[in-house]
Tab-separated table of C-alpha atoms in Angstrom:
chain	number	residue	atom	x	y	z
T	18	MET	CA	0.000	0.000	0.000
T	19	SER	CA	1.283	3.479	-0.836
T	20	ARG	CA	0.425	6.731	0.827
T	21	ASN	CA	-1.485	7.657	-2.340
T	22	LYS	CA	-4.035	4.988	-1.459
T	23	LEU	CA	-4.438	6.230	2.101
T	24	ASP	CA	-6.666	9.224	2.752
T	25	LEU	CA	-5.127	11.248	5.564
T	26	GLU	CA	-8.543	12.575	6.561
T	27	ARG	CA	-9.675	9.036	7.386
T	28	ILE	CA	-6.962	8.668	10.012
T	29	VAL	CA	-7.574	9.706	13.598
T	30	PHE	CA	-4.059	10.401	14.786
T	31	ILE	CA	-4.146	10.493	18.574
T	32	GLY	CA	-1.796	8.756	20.999
T	33	ARG	CA	-1.283	7.849	24.637
T	34	THR	CA	1.669	8.736	26.810
T	35	PHE	CA	4.369	6.363	28.000
T	36	GLU	CA	2.960	6.525	31.537
T	37	GLU	CA	-0.454	5.494	30.244
T	38	TYR	CA	1.124	2.537	28.460
T	39	LEU	CA	2.727	1.333	31.673
T	40	ARG	CA	-0.677	1.232	33.353
T	41	MET	CA	-2.662	0.037	30.330
T	42	PHE	CA	-0.373	-2.962	29.935
T	43	ASN	CA	0.567	-3.378	33.607
T	44	LEU	CA	4.249	-2.910	32.783
T	45	GLN	CA	7.148	-1.934	35.026
T	46	ARG	CA	10.049	0.128	33.748
T	47	GLY	CA	12.481	-2.610	34.738
T	48	GLU	CA	10.762	-5.035	32.337
T	49	LEU	CA	11.721	-2.976	29.298
T	50	GLU	CA	15.512	-2.845	29.296
T	51	GLY	CA	17.131	-5.153	26.776
T	52	ARG	CA	13.841	-6.313	25.237
T	53	SER	CA	12.791	-5.962	21.625
T	54	ILE	CA	9.269	-4.517	21.645
T	55	LEU	CA	6.721	-3.879	18.908
T	56	ASP	CA	3.996	-1.271	19.424
T	57	CYS	CA	1.324	-1.931	16.794
T	58	PRO	CA	-0.631	0.057	15.861
T	59	ALA	CA	1.281	2.835	17.578
T	60	GLY	CA	-0.314	5.999	16.191
T	61	ALA	CA	0.880	9.122	18.006
T	62	CYS	CA	1.866	7.264	21.167
T	63	SER	CA	5.133	8.178	22.879
T	64	PHE	CA	5.913	4.653	24.112
T	65	THR	CA	8.665	3.881	21.595
T	66	ALA	CA	10.413	7.208	22.183
T	67	GLU	CA	10.462	6.760	25.954
T	68	ALA	CA	11.096	3.002	26.041
T	69	ARG	CA	14.222	3.496	23.940
T	70	LYS	CA	15.588	5.809	26.633
T	71	LEU	CA	15.228	2.942	29.109
T	72	GLY	CA	17.199	0.518	26.954
T	73	ALA	CA	14.400	-1.195	25.048
T	74	ALA	CA	14.729	-1.896	21.336
T	75	SER	CA	11.240	-0.588	20.632
T	76	VAL	CA	9.677	-0.246	17.189
T	77	ALA	CA	6.419	1.521	16.318
T	78	ALA	CA	4.252	0.354	13.412
T	79	ASP	CA	1.152	2.032	11.991
T	80	ILE	CA	-0.619	2.609	8.683
T	81	ALA	CA	-0.402	6.360	9.351
T	82	TYR	CA	3.378	6.313	8.923
T	83	TYR	CA	2.951	6.342	5.161
T	84	TYR	CA	2.642	10.081	5.809
T	85	SER	CA	5.402	12.376	7.005
T	86	ALA	CA	5.927	13.192	10.663
T	87	GLU	CA	5.031	16.813	9.955
T	88	ALA	CA	1.765	16.009	8.181
T	89	LEU	CA	0.758	13.684	11.007
T	90	ARG	CA	1.715	16.246	13.648
T	91	ASP	CA	-0.616	18.779	12.025
T	92	LYS	CA	-3.372	16.171	11.683
T	93	GLY	CA	-2.884	15.083	15.284
T	94	LEU	CA	-3.250	18.620	16.651
T	95	LYS	CA	-6.534	19.006	14.774
T	96	ASP	CA	-7.765	15.614	15.992
T	97	ILE	CA	-6.925	16.435	19.609
T	98	GLU	CA	-8.821	19.711	19.353
T	99	HIS	CA	-11.811	17.965	17.779
T	100	THR	CA	-11.781	15.239	20.438
T	101	VAL	CA	-11.662	17.765	23.254
T	102	GLN	CA	-14.660	19.601	21.817
T	103	GLN	CA	-16.669	16.389	21.520
T	104	LEU	CA	-15.729	15.090	24.979
T	105	ASP	CA	-17.673	17.810	26.699
T	106	LYS	CA	-20.864	16.135	25.458
T	107	VAL	CA	-19.952	12.605	26.587
T	108	GLN	CA	-17.985	13.076	29.810
T	109	ASP	CA	-20.172	10.489	31.567
T	110	ASN	CA	-18.702	7.754	29.352
T	111	PHE	CA	-15.314	8.190	31.012
T	112	VAL	CA	-13.710	7.761	34.421
T	113	TRP	CA	-12.033	11.003	35.434
T	114	LYS	CA	-9.256	9.603	37.593
T	115	GLU	CA	-6.502	9.280	35.017
T	116	PHE	CA	-7.172	12.882	34.059
T	117	THR	CA	-8.648	15.471	36.391
T	118	SER	CA	-10.148	17.486	33.546
T	119	ILE	CA	-10.570	17.668	29.791
T	120	HIS	CA	-7.746	20.195	29.749
T	121	ALA	CA	-5.422	17.704	31.487
T	122	LEU	CA	-6.359	15.095	28.885
T	123	GLN	CA	-5.588	17.555	26.092
T	124	GLN	CA	-2.175	18.246	27.604
T	125	ALA	CA	-1.364	14.524	27.790
T	126	ARG	CA	-2.461	13.842	24.209
T	127	THR	CA	-0.457	16.836	22.964
T	128	ALA	CA	2.639	15.722	24.887
T	129	ALA	CA	2.423	12.215	23.403
T	130	LEU	CA	2.082	13.639	19.901
T	131	ALA	CA	5.056	15.973	20.392
T	132	ALA	CA	7.304	13.219	21.749
T	133	SER	CA	6.434	10.718	19.020
T	134	THR	CA	6.809	13.335	16.281
T	135	LEU	CA	10.235	14.427	17.487
T	136	ASP	CA	11.465	10.842	17.837
T	137	ARG	CA	10.244	9.947	14.365
T	138	GLN	CA	11.969	13.006	12.918
T	139	GLN	CA	15.223	11.997	14.603
T	140	ASN	CA	14.925	8.190	14.269
T	141	SER	CA	12.667	7.432	11.325
T	142	SER	CA	13.827	3.803	11.091
T	143	ARG	CA	11.933	3.037	14.324
T	144	TYR	CA	8.610	3.994	12.723
T	145	ILE	CA	7.420	1.476	10.161
T	146	PRO	CA	4.389	1.942	7.896
T	147	VAL	CA	2.275	-1.212	7.886
T	148	GLU	CA	-1.129	-2.329	6.736
T	149	LEU	CA	-2.627	-4.934	9.027
T	150	PRO	CA	-3.213	-7.846	8.913
T	151	LEU	CA	0.262	-8.052	7.342
T	152	LEU	CA	3.528	-7.052	8.999
T	153	PRO	CA	6.939	-6.709	7.286
T	154	PHE	CA	8.899	-8.399	10.073
T	155	ALA	CA	10.589	-11.784	10.296
T	156	ASP	CA	9.199	-14.575	12.466
T	157	ARG	CA	9.734	-14.034	16.208
T	158	SER	CA	11.368	-10.631	15.733
T	159	PHE	CA	10.113	-9.201	19.033
T	160	ASP	CA	10.199	-10.368	22.629
T	161	LEU	CA	7.027	-8.440	23.432
T	162	THR	CA	4.239	-6.982	21.296
T	163	LEU	CA	1.825	-4.346	22.596
T	164	SER	CA	-1.392	-3.538	20.757
T	165	ALA	CA	-3.710	-0.836	22.057
T	166	HIS	CA	-7.058	0.633	21.028
T	167	PHE	CA	-7.477	-1.243	17.768
T	168	LEU	CA	-8.369	-4.922	17.998
T	169	PHE	CA	-11.711	-5.449	19.764
T	170	MET	CA	-12.398	-1.680	19.838
T	171	TYR	CA	-13.769	-1.849	16.301
T	172	GLY	CA	-15.521	-5.195	16.454
T	173	ASP	CA	-18.509	-3.694	14.649
T	174	ARG	CA	-16.367	-2.583	11.688
T	175	LEU	CA	-13.591	-5.180	11.515
T	176	ASP	CA	-14.909	-8.709	11.108
T	177	TYR	CA	-13.743	-11.831	12.909
T	178	ASP	CA	-11.558	-12.927	10.001
T	179	PHE	CA	-9.632	-9.648	10.170
T	180	HIS	CA	-9.204	-10.029	13.940
T	181	LEU	CA	-8.001	-13.605	13.526
T	182	ARG	CA	-5.543	-12.807	10.723
T	183	THR	CA	-4.161	-9.841	12.631
T	184	LEU	CA	-3.716	-11.864	15.795
T	185	GLN	CA	-2.014	-14.656	13.841
T	186	GLU	CA	0.388	-12.099	12.359
T	187	LEU	CA	1.147	-10.617	15.786
T	188	MET	CA	1.858	-14.141	17.046
T	189	ARG	CA	4.090	-14.857	14.055
T	190	VAL	CA	6.382	-11.883	14.696
T	191	THR	CA	6.436	-12.280	18.493
T	192	LYS	CA	8.863	-14.503	20.326
T	193	SER	CA	7.391	-14.587	23.814
T	194	GLU	CA	4.473	-12.351	24.783
T	195	ILE	CA	1.603	-10.259	23.415
T	196	ARG	CA	-0.524	-7.813	25.387
T	197	ILE	CA	-3.726	-6.344	23.906
T	198	PHE	CA	-5.737	-3.532	25.499
T	199	PRO	CA	-8.668	-3.068	25.993
T	200	LEU	CA	-11.111	-5.943	25.592
T	201	VAL	CA	-14.169	-3.811	24.880
T	202	ASP	CA	-15.526	-1.870	21.932
T	203	LEU	CA	-16.324	1.829	21.733
T	204	SER	CA	-19.612	1.171	23.553
T	205	SER	CA	-17.746	-0.592	26.392
T	206	ARG	CA	-19.083	-4.020	25.423
T	207	ARG	CA	-16.709	-6.981	25.641
T	208	TYR	CA	-15.679	-8.148	22.170
T	209	HIS	CA	-18.236	-10.838	21.408
T	210	LYS	CA	-15.803	-13.250	19.702
T	211	LEU	CA	-12.934	-12.892	22.133
T	212	ASP	CA	-13.306	-16.467	23.380
T	213	GLN	CA	-13.010	-17.750	19.792
T	214	LEU	CA	-9.821	-15.782	19.279
T	215	VAL	CA	-8.392	-17.100	22.526
T	216	CYS	CA	-9.115	-20.661	21.430
T	217	ALA	CA	-7.394	-20.019	18.101
T	218	ALA	CA	-4.324	-18.716	19.912
T	219	GLN	CA	-4.258	-21.709	22.228
T	220	VAL	CA	-4.398	-24.092	19.276
T	221	GLN	CA	-1.272	-22.394	17.935
T	222	GLY	CA	0.638	-22.899	21.171
T	223	TRP	CA	-0.134	-19.845	23.275
T	224	THR	CA	-1.615	-19.498	26.728
T	225	ALA	CA	-4.144	-16.721	27.257
T	226	GLU	CA	-5.225	-14.799	30.317
T	227	GLU	CA	-7.433	-11.779	30.866
T	228	GLN	CA	-5.846	-9.451	33.409
T	229	GLN	CA	-7.169	-6.418	35.231
T	230	VAL	CA	-4.904	-3.388	34.779
T	231	PRO	CA	-4.439	-0.218	36.872
T	232	TYR	CA	-5.888	1.980	34.125
T	233	GLU	CA	-9.419	2.983	33.192
T	234	PHE	CA	-10.400	6.044	31.231
T	235	GLN	CA	-13.180	4.748	29.004
T	236	LYS	CA	-15.669	3.090	31.354
T	237	GLY	CA	-15.223	-0.685	31.365
T	238	ALA	CA	-11.874	-0.552	29.545
T	239	ASP	CA	-9.785	-1.815	32.439
T	240	SER	CA	-8.400	-5.182	31.382
T	241	MET	CA	-6.022	-6.635	28.803
T	242	LEU	CA	-5.449	-9.961	27.083
T	243	ARG	CA	-2.041	-11.441	27.833
T	244	LEU	CA	-0.760	-14.168	25.514
T	245	LEU	CA	2.374	-16.205	26.234
T	246	ARG	CA	4.069	-18.564	23.817
T	247	VAL	CA	4.331	-22.005	25.395
């Protein structure tokens, strides 16, 4: 796929901070050093930029990276502004503990965008354009794969076959462990075919466990799926 086939206006380019990632995936800083980590899809998240500072060999992958860092920075600022305006109408759908206000949320999203943009400008090789369900990495390239706010979130738009093929590809490129967050869709309903996906992973030699995490912003989005290669 080339950038000419990807409409920038269709992308919502918003990311989470490194600190959010630690809580979303129940990670400790000490777990990162020396590990090869894939963040997919990474969007405007600052995880790769910050994890690298702690000694992780982190790589970010996203369809948006067919566009330049500057174009995505500009798109991200517009998307953050739009999101902030819309949030005022749906504040009851969120738990306001991670962020004390909409303004605090805007600051966090802007900080993540700035950090990821700067790191991509300085280290473009860490940011790989991909089109799921295919990934351009060799088998078992990464010790740990993190996948946030994509699988399961769009269960009404992405069918089971897409979920299965994407999960199989994440398993192919991962040596040891995959963590996926959250387990609900945009309406906070648990993905209705999650048990089928878990069974498919188990057949291919993975154990699966749903784990509560110390993070909840969208109501009900407070657990992850943890897969370990046997």
